[in-house]
Coordinates of C-alpha atoms and ligand atoms in Angstrom, one line a residue:
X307 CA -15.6 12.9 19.2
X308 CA -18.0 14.7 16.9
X309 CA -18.8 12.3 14.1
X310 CA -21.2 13.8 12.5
X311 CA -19.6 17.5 10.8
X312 CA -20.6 20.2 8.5
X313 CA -17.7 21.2 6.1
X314 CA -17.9 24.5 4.9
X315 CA -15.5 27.0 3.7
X316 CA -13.6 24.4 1.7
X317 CA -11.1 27.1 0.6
X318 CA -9.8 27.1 3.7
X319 CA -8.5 23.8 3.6
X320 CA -5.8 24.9 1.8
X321 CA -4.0 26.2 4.6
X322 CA -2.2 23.2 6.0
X323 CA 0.1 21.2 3.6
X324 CA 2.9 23.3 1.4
X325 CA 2.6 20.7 -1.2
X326 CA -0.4 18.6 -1.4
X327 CA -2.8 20.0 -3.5
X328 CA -6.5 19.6 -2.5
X329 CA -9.7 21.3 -4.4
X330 CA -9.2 24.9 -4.5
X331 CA -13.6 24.9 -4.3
X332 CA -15.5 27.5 -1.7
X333 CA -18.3 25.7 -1.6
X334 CA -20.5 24.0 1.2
X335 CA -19.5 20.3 0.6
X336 CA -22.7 18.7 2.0
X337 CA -23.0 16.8 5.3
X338 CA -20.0 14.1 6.2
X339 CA -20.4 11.8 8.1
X340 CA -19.9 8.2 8.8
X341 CA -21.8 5.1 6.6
X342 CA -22.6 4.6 3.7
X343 CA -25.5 6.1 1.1
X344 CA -28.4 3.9 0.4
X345 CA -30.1 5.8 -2.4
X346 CA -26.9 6.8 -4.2
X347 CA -26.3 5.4 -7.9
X348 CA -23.1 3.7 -9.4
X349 CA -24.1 6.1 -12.2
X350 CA -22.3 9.1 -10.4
X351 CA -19.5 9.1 -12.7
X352 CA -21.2 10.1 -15.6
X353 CA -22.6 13.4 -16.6
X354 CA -23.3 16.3 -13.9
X355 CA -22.1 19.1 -16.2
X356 CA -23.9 21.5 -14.8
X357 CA -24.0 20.2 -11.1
X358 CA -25.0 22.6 -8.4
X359 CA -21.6 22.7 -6.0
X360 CA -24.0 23.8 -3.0
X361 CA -24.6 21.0 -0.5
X362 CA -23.8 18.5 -2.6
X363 CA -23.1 14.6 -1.5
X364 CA -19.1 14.1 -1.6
X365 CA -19.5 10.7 -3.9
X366 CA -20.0 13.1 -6.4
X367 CA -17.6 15.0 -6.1
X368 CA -15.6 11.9 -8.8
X369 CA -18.4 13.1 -11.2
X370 CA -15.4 14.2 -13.9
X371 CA -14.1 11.2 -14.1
X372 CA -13.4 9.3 -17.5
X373 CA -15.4 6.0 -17.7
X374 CA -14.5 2.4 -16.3
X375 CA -14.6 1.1 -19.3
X376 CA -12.5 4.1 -21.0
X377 CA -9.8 2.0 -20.9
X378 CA -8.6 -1.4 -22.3
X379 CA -9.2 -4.3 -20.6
X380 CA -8.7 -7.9 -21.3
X381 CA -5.1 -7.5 -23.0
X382 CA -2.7 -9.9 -22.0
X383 CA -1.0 -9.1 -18.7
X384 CA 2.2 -7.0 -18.7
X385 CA 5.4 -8.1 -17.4
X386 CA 6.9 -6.1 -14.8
X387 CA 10.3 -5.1 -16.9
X388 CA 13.5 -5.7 -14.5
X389 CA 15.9 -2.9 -13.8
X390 CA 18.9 -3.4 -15.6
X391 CA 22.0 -4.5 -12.8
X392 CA 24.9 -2.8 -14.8
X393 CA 27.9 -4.4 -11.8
X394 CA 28.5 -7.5 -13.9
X395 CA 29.8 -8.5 -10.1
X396 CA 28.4 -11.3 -8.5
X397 CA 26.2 -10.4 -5.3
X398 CA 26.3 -6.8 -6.2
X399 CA 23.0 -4.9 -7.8
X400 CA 23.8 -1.7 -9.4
X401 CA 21.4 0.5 -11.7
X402 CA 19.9 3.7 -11.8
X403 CA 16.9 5.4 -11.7
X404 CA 15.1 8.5 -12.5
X405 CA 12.1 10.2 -11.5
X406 CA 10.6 12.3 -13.4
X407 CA 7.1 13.2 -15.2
X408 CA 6.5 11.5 -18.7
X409 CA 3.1 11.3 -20.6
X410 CA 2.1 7.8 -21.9
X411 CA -0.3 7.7 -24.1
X412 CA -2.7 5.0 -23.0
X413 CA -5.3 4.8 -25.3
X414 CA -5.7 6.5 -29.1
X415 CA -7.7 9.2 -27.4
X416 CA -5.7 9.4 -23.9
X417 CA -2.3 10.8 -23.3
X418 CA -1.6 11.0 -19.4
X419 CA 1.4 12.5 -17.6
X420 CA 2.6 10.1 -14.9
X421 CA 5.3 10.5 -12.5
X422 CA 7.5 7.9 -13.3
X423 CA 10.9 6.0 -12.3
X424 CA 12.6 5.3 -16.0
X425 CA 9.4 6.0 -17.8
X426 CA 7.7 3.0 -16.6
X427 CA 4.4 2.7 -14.9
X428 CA 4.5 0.4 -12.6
X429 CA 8.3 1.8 -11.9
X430 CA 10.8 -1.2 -13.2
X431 CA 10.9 -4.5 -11.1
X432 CA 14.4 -4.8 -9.3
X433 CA 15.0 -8.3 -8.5
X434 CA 18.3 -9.3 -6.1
X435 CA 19.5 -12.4 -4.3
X436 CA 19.4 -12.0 -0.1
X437 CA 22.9 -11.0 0.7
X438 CA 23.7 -9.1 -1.7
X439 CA 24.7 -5.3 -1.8
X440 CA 22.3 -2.5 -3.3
X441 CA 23.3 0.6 -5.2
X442 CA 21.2 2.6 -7.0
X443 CA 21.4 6.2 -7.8
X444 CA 18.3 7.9 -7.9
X445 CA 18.4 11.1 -10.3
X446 CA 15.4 13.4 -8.9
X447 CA 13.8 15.1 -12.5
X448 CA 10.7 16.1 -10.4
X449 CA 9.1 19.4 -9.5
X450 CA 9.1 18.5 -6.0
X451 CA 11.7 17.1 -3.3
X452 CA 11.6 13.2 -3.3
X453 CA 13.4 9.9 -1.4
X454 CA 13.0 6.3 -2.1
X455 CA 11.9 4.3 0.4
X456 CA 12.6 0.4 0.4
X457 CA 9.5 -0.6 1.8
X458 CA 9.7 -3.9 4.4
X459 CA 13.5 -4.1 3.7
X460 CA 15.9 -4.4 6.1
X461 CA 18.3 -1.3 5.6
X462 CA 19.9 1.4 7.7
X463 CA 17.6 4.3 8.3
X464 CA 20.1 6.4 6.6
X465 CA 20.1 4.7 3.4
X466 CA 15.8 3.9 3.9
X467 CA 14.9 7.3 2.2
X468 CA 13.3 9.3 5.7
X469 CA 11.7 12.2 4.6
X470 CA 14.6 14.0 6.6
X471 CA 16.7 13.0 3.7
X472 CA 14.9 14.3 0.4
X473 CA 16.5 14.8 -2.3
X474 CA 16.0 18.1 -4.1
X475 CA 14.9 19.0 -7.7
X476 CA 17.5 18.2 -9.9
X477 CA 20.2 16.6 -7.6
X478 CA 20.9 13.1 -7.5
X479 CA 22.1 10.3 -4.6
X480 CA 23.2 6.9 -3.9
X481 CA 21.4 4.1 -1.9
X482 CA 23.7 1.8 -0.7
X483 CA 22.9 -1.3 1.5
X484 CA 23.8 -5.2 2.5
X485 CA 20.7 -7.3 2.4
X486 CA 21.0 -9.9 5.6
X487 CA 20.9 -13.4 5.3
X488 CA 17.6 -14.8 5.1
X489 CA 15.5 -12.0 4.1
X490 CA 14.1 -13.6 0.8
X491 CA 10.4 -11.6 0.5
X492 CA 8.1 -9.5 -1.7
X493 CA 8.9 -5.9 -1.2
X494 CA 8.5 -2.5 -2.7
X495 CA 9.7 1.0 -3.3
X496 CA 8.3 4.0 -3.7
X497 CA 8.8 7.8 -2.5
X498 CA 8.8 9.2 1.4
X499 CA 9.2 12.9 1.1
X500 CA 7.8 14.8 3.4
X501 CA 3.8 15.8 2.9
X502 CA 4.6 14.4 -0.6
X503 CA 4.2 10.9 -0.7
X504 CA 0.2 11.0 -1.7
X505 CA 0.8 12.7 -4.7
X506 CA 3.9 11.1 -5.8
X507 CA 2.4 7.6 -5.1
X508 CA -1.1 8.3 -7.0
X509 CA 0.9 9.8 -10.1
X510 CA 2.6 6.6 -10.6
X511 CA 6.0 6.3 -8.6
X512 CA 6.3 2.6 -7.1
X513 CA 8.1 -0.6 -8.0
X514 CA 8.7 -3.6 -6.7
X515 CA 11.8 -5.3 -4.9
X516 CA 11.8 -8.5 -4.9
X517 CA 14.1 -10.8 -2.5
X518 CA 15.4 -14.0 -4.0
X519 CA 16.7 -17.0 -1.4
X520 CA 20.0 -18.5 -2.6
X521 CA 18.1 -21.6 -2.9
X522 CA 14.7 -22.1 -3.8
X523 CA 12.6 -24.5 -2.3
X524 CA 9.4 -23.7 -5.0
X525 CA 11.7 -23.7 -7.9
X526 CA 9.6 -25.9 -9.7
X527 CA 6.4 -24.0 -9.2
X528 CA 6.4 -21.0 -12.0
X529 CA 6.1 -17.6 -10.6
X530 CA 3.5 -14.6 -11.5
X531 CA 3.8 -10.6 -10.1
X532 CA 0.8 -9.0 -9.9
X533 CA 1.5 -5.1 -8.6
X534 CA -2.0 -3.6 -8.0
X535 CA -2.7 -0.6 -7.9
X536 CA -4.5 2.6 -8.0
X537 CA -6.0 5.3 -10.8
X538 CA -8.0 8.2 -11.5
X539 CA -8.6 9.8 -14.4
X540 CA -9.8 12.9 -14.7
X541 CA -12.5 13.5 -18.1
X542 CA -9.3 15.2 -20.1
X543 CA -7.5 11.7 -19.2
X544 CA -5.0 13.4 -16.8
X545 CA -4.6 12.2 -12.9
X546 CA -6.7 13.7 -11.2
X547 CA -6.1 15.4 -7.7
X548 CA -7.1 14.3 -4.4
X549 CA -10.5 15.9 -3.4
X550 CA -11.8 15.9 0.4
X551 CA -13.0 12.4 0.2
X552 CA -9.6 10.8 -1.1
X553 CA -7.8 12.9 1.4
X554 CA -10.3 11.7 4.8
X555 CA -10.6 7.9 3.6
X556 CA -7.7 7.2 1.2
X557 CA -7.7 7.9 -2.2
X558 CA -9.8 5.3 -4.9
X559 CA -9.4 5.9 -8.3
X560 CA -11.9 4.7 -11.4
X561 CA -9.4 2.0 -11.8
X562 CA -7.5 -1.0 -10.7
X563 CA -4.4 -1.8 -12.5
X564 CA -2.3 -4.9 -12.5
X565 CA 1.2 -4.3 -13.6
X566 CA -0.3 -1.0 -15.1
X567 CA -2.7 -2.7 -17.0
X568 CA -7.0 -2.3 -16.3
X569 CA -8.6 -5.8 -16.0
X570 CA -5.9 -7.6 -17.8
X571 CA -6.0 -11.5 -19.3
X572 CA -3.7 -13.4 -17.1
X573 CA -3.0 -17.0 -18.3
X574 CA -2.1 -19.9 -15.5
X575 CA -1.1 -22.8 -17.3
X576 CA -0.7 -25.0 -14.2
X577 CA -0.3 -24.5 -10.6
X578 CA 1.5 -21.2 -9.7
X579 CA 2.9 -19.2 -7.5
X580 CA 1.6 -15.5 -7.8
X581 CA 3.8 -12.5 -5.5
X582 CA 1.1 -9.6 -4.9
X583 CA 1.0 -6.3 -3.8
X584 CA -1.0 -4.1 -2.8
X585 CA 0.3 -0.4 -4.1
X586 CA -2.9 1.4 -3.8
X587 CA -3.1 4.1 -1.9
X588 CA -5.8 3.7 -0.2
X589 CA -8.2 0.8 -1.5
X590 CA -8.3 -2.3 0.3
X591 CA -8.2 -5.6 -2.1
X592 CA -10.5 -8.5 -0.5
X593 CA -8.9 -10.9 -3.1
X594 CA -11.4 -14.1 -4.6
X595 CA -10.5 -16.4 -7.2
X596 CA -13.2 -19.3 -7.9
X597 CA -12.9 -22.4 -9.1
X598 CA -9.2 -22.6 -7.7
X599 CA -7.5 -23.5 -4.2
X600 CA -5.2 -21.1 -2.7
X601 CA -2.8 -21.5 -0.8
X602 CA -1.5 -18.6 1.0
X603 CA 2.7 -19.1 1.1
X604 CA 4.3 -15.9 1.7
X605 CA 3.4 -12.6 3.5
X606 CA 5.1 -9.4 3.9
X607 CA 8.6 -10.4 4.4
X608 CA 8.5 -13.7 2.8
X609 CA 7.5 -17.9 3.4
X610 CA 5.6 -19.1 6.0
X611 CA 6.5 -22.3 7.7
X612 CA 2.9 -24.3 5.7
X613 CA 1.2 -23.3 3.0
X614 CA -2.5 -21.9 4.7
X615 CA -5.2 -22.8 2.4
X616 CA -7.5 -19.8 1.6
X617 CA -10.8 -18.6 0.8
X618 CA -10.0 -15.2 -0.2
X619 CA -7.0 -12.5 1.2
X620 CA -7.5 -9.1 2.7
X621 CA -4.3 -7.0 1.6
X622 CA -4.3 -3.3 3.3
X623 CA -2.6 -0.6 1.3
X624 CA 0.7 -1.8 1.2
X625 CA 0.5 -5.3 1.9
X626 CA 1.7 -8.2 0.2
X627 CA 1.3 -11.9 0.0
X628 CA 2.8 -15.2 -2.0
X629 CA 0.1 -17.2 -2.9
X630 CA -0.1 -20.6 -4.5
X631 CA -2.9 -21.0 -7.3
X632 CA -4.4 -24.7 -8.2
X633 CA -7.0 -24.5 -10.4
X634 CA -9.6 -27.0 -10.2
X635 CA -11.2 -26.6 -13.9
X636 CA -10.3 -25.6 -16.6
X637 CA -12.0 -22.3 -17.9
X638 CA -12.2 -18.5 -17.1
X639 CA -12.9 -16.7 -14.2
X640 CA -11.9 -13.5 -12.8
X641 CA -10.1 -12.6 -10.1
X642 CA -12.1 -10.2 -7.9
X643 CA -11.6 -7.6 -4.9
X644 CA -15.2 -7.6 -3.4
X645 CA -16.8 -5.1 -1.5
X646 CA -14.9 -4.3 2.2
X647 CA -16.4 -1.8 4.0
X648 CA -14.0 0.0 6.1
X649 CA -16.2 3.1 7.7
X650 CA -15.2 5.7 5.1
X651 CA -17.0 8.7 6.3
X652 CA -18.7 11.9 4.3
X653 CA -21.6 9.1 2.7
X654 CA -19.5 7.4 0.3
X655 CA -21.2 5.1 -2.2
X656 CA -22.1 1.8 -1.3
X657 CA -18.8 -1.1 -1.6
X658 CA -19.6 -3.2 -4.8
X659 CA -17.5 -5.6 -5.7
X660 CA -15.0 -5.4 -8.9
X661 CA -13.8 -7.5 -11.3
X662 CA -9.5 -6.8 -11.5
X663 CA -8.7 -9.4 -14.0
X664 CA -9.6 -12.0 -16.4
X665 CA -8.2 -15.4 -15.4
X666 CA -8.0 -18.5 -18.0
X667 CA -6.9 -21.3 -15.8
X668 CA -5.8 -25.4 -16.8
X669 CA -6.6 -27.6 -14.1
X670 CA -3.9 -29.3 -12.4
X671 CA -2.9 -30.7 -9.5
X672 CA -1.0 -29.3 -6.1
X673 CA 2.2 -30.1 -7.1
X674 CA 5.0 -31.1 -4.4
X675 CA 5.9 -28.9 -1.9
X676 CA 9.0 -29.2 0.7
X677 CA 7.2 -30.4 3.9
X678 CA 9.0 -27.0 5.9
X679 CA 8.6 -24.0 3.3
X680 CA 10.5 -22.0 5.6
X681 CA 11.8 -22.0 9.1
X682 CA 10.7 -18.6 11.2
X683 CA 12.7 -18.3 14.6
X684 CA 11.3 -17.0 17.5
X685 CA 12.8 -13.9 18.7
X686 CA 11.8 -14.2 22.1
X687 CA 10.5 -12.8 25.1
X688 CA 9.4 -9.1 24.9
X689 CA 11.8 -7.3 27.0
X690 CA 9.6 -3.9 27.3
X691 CA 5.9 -2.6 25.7
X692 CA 4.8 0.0 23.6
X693 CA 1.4 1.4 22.8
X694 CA 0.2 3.6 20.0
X695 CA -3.5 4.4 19.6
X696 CA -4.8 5.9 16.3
X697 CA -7.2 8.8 16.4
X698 CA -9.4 10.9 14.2
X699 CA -10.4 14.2 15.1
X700 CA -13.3 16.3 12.6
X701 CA -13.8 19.7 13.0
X702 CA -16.5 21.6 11.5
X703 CA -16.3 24.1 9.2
X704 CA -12.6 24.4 8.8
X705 CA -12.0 22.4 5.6
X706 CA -8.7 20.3 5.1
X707 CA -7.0 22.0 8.1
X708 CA -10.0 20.3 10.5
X709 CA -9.5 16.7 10.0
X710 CA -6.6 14.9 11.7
X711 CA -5.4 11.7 11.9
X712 CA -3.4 11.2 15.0
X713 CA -1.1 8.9 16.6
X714 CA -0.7 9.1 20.5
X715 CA -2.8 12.7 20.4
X716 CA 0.3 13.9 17.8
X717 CA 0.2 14.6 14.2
X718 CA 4.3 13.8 12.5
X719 CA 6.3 16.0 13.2
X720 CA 10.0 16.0 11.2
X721 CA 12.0 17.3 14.5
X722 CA 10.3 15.1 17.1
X723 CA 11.1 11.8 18.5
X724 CA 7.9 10.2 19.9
X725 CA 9.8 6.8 20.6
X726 CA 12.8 4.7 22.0
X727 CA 14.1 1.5 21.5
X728 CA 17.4 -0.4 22.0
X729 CA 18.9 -2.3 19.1
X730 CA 18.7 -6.3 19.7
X731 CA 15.5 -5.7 22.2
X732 CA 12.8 -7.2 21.9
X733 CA 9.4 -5.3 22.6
X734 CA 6.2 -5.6 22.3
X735 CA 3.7 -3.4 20.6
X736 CA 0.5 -2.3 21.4
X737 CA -1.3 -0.4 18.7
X738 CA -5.4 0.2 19.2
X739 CA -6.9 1.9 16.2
X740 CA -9.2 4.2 18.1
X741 CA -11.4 4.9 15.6
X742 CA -14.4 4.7 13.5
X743 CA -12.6 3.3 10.2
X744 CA -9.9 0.6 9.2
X745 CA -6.6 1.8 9.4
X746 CA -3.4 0.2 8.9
X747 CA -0.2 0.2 10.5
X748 CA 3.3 0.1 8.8
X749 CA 6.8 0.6 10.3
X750 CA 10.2 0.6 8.7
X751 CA 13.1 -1.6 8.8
X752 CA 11.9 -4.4 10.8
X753 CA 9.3 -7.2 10.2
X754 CA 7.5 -8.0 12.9
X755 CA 5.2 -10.9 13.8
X756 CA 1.8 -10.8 15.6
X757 CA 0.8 -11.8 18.7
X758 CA -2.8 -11.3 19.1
X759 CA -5.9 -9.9 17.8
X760 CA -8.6 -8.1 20.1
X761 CA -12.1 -7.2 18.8
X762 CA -15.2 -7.0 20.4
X763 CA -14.0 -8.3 23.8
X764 CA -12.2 -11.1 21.9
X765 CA -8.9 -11.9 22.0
X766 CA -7.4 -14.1 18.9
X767 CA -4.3 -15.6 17.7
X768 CA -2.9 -16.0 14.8
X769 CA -3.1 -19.2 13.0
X770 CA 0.5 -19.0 12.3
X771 CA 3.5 -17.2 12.3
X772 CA 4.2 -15.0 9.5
X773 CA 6.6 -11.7 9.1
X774 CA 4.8 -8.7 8.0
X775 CA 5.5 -5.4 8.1
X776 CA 2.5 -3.7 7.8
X777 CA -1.1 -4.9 9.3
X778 CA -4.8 -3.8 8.9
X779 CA -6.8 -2.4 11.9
X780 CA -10.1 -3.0 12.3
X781 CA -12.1 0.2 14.2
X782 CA -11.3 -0.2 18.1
X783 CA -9.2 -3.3 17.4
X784 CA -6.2 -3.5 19.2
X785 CA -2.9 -5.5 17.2
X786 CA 0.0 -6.6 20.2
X787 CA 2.9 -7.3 17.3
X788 CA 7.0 -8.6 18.6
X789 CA 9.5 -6.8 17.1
X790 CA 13.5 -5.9 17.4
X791 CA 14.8 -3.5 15.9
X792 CA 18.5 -4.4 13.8
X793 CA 19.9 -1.1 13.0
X794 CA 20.5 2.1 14.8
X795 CA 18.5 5.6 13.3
X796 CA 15.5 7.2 12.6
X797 CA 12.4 5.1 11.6
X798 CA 9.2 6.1 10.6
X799 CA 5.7 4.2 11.2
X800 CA 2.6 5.2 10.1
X801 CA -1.3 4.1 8.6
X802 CA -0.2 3.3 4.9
X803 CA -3.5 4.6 3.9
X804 CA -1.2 7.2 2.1
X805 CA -3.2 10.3 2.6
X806 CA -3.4 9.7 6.2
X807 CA 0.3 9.0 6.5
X808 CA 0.9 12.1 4.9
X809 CA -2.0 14.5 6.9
X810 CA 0.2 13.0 9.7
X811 CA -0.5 9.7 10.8
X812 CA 2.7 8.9 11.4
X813 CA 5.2 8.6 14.1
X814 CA 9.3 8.3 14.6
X815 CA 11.5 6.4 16.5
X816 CA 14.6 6.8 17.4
X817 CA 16.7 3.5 17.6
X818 CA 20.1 3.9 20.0
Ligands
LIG1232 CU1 5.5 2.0 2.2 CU2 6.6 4.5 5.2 O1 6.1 3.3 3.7
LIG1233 CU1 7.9 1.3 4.6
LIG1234 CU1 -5.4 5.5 8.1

């Protein structure tokens, strides 16, 4: 594979997606290619005005963005607002949402138009008991087709918003599901259309879905949700669209939000127990908190069996984790992503790391924890094997339309099947991310758990069991995850680096 590409003719990029918008520029976009810049300056943001276009380095392509510090930061930490459960019927959610464009006006100076569900940014927090049954009607006030997808659940393909089943401008439908037994967790929603989901995602449509067990074993312990996630401004304040380098390595805005907020003050009294997520599209969070012990508890689809003490957590685009916080002093500190390098190509500037919050912590003490946080079964012996392998391919000179992102050789395709599996089996998984650059890999409707790890000749295990739906590749590692598929349908699995998912990283299988 040619790594190393000249991209000119960027106009011509245009060619492949209906609906995502890239820049409509016709200039030489300088030479891409793998690594990072040593010489370039965190300065890039600022200034440029009159910037020659020719030849130019893609990091500056961000040039007209609005300052970090644009802005506020250290207010108090928003709470994520439930979504009002209008059944007034025991172990049956029902409420409503909307989609649809609404300007908030974030600073004095700074009126932005999000994408919303009911106005809110991030989308409201829907909070239901395991077992219980889901209905929520999703009115569709967008300019575009749109589904909701209920990321890491456990719900019938049909009612998991495929981008088969979009809903159209205007028209409105119900999600209706039983949530198993035993399927307490940290999930999400947010849209699955079909070449969509980019733009929806970065102009602010996500929430989260959290599980609750019937009985809770960390009662005691108070409970914090942190939703981070992704945002660029443009210099008139308004999101800006994805460029060439948001659309090869996953879109990073100027800004990290938690629970819509930019560098909040968070406030942990005592020992707590925070539920994160990871809703950026494509930044990776390497998560650091000092003066504290953490604990991880919880990962994609809930507990752990111990809590796995911590020096800091990778969380992928769409990942999420339970953590347990113990501060050890009393004082501030922040709460830091640092600097991951995952092989973003076209000279990107250099990792740094970033502060994402303010912290004032008490100390305290680990406080009692049930010896068995949670019991995770073994589901056996894999009955048959699959294998995926993630490429890239970079062509020169043809814009947009010449970089792909493949899985098995294929880009997604709505009317094909690529895979089979049996409901109740369970297989195995193979997935090798053949490739210069970290990619994830996500699949609906099932957890799965990991088997191995193999990097650089070595093979590793995990230190324990966890259920997760979605897991980071490192380039050329290979993931072997155990899964069994519960429902009959259509599922989709793809990188959650949400511009890759939607230039077609991304695969379907057919359940019978
Ligand atoms: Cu959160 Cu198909 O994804
Ligand atoms: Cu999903
Ligand atoms: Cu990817």
């Amino acid at each position: 594979m040619n790594r190393r590409f000249f991209l000119t003719k960027l106009a011509a990029a245009a060619g492949t997606l209906a609906t995502a918008k890239v820049m409509a520029q016709s200039h030489n976009m300088g030479n891409m290619s793998h690594g990072h810049s040593t010489d370039h300056n965190a300065g890039h943001h600022s200034g440029h005005g009159d910037m020659k276009m020719d030849n130019m380095d893609m990091g500056e392509m961000d040039c007209r963005l609005l300052s970090e510090s644009a802005l506020p930061q250290n207010l108090p930490l928003p709470d994520l607002k439930l979504l009002n459960n209008t059944s007034g019927q025991s172990g049956y959610f029902k409420a409503s949402l909307t989609a649809k464009p609404v300007n908030v006006q974030l600073t004095p100076e700074i009126n932005t138009e999000f994408w919303a569900y009911n106005d809110q940014i991030p989308g409201p927090a829907i909070e239901v008991f395991e077992g219980d049954t889901v209905e929520i009607t999703l009115k569709n006030a967008l300019p575009q087709p749109t589904t909701i997808h209920w990321h890491g659940l456990p719900v019938p393909p049909d009612q998991d918003g495929n981008p088969q089943d979009e809903i159209a401008p205007g028209e409105t439908r119900t999600y209706k599901f039983t949530l198993p037994e035993n399927c307490a967790g940290t999930y999400w929603y947010h849209p699955h259309g079909h070449n969509t989901v980019a733009e929806q995602a970065y102009r602010g449509l996500a929430g989260v879905f959290i599980v609750k067990p019937k009985q809770d074993l960390l009662a005691h312990i108070p409970v914090q949700n942190w939703l981070m996630s992704d945002l660029k401004l443009n210099t008139s304040g308004q999101i800006a669209d994805n460029n060439m380098m948001d659309w090869m390595n996953g879109r990073e805005g100027q800004y990290v939000l938690i629970n819509g907020a930019s560098k909040p003050h968070i406030t942990l009294d005592k020992a707590t127990r925070a539920r994160l997520w990871n809703a950026c599209s494509g930044r990776y969070l390497d998560l650091t908190l000092s003066d504290a012990d953490i604990y991880l508890i919880g990962t994609d689809g809930g507990l752990i069996e111990q809590p796995h003490q911590i020096e800091s957590l990778l969380l992928s685009p769409g990942e999420r984790a339970e953590i347990l916080i113990v501060p050890r002093k009393t004082g501030q500190q922040s709460l830091k992503a640092r600097a991951y390098d995952r092989g973003k190509m076209g000279n990107p500037p250099k990792e740094t790391t970033r502060d994402l919050a303010f912290i004032s912590m008490k100390q305290d003490s680990l406080p009692t924890l049930p010896k068995q946080l949670h019991t995770l079964a073994n589901i056996g012996k894999a009955a048959s094997v699959k294998t995926l392998e993630y490429t890239e391919i970079m062509e020169n000179g043809k814009g947009l339309s010449g970089i792909q992102f493949l899985i098995n050789g294929k880009k997604h395709d709505l009317n094909r099947v690529d895979l089979t599996s049996k409901v109740g089996e369970v297989e195995e998984w193979e997935i090798f991310n053949n490739s210069h650059m970290d990619h994830n890999f996500h699949i609906h409707g099932s957890q799965f758990t990991i088997v191995s790890h193999q990097l650089d000749g070595k093979t590793r295990k995990p230190e324990y069991i966890c259920h997760k739906d979605t897991v980071n590749l490192k380039p050329y590692e290979r993931v072997r995850i155990k899964i069994v598929q519960q429902h009959k349908g259509l599922r989709m699995y793809h990188c959650h680096i949400l511009e890759h998912e939607t230039l077609g990283m991304m695969g379907q299988l057919e359940v019978v």
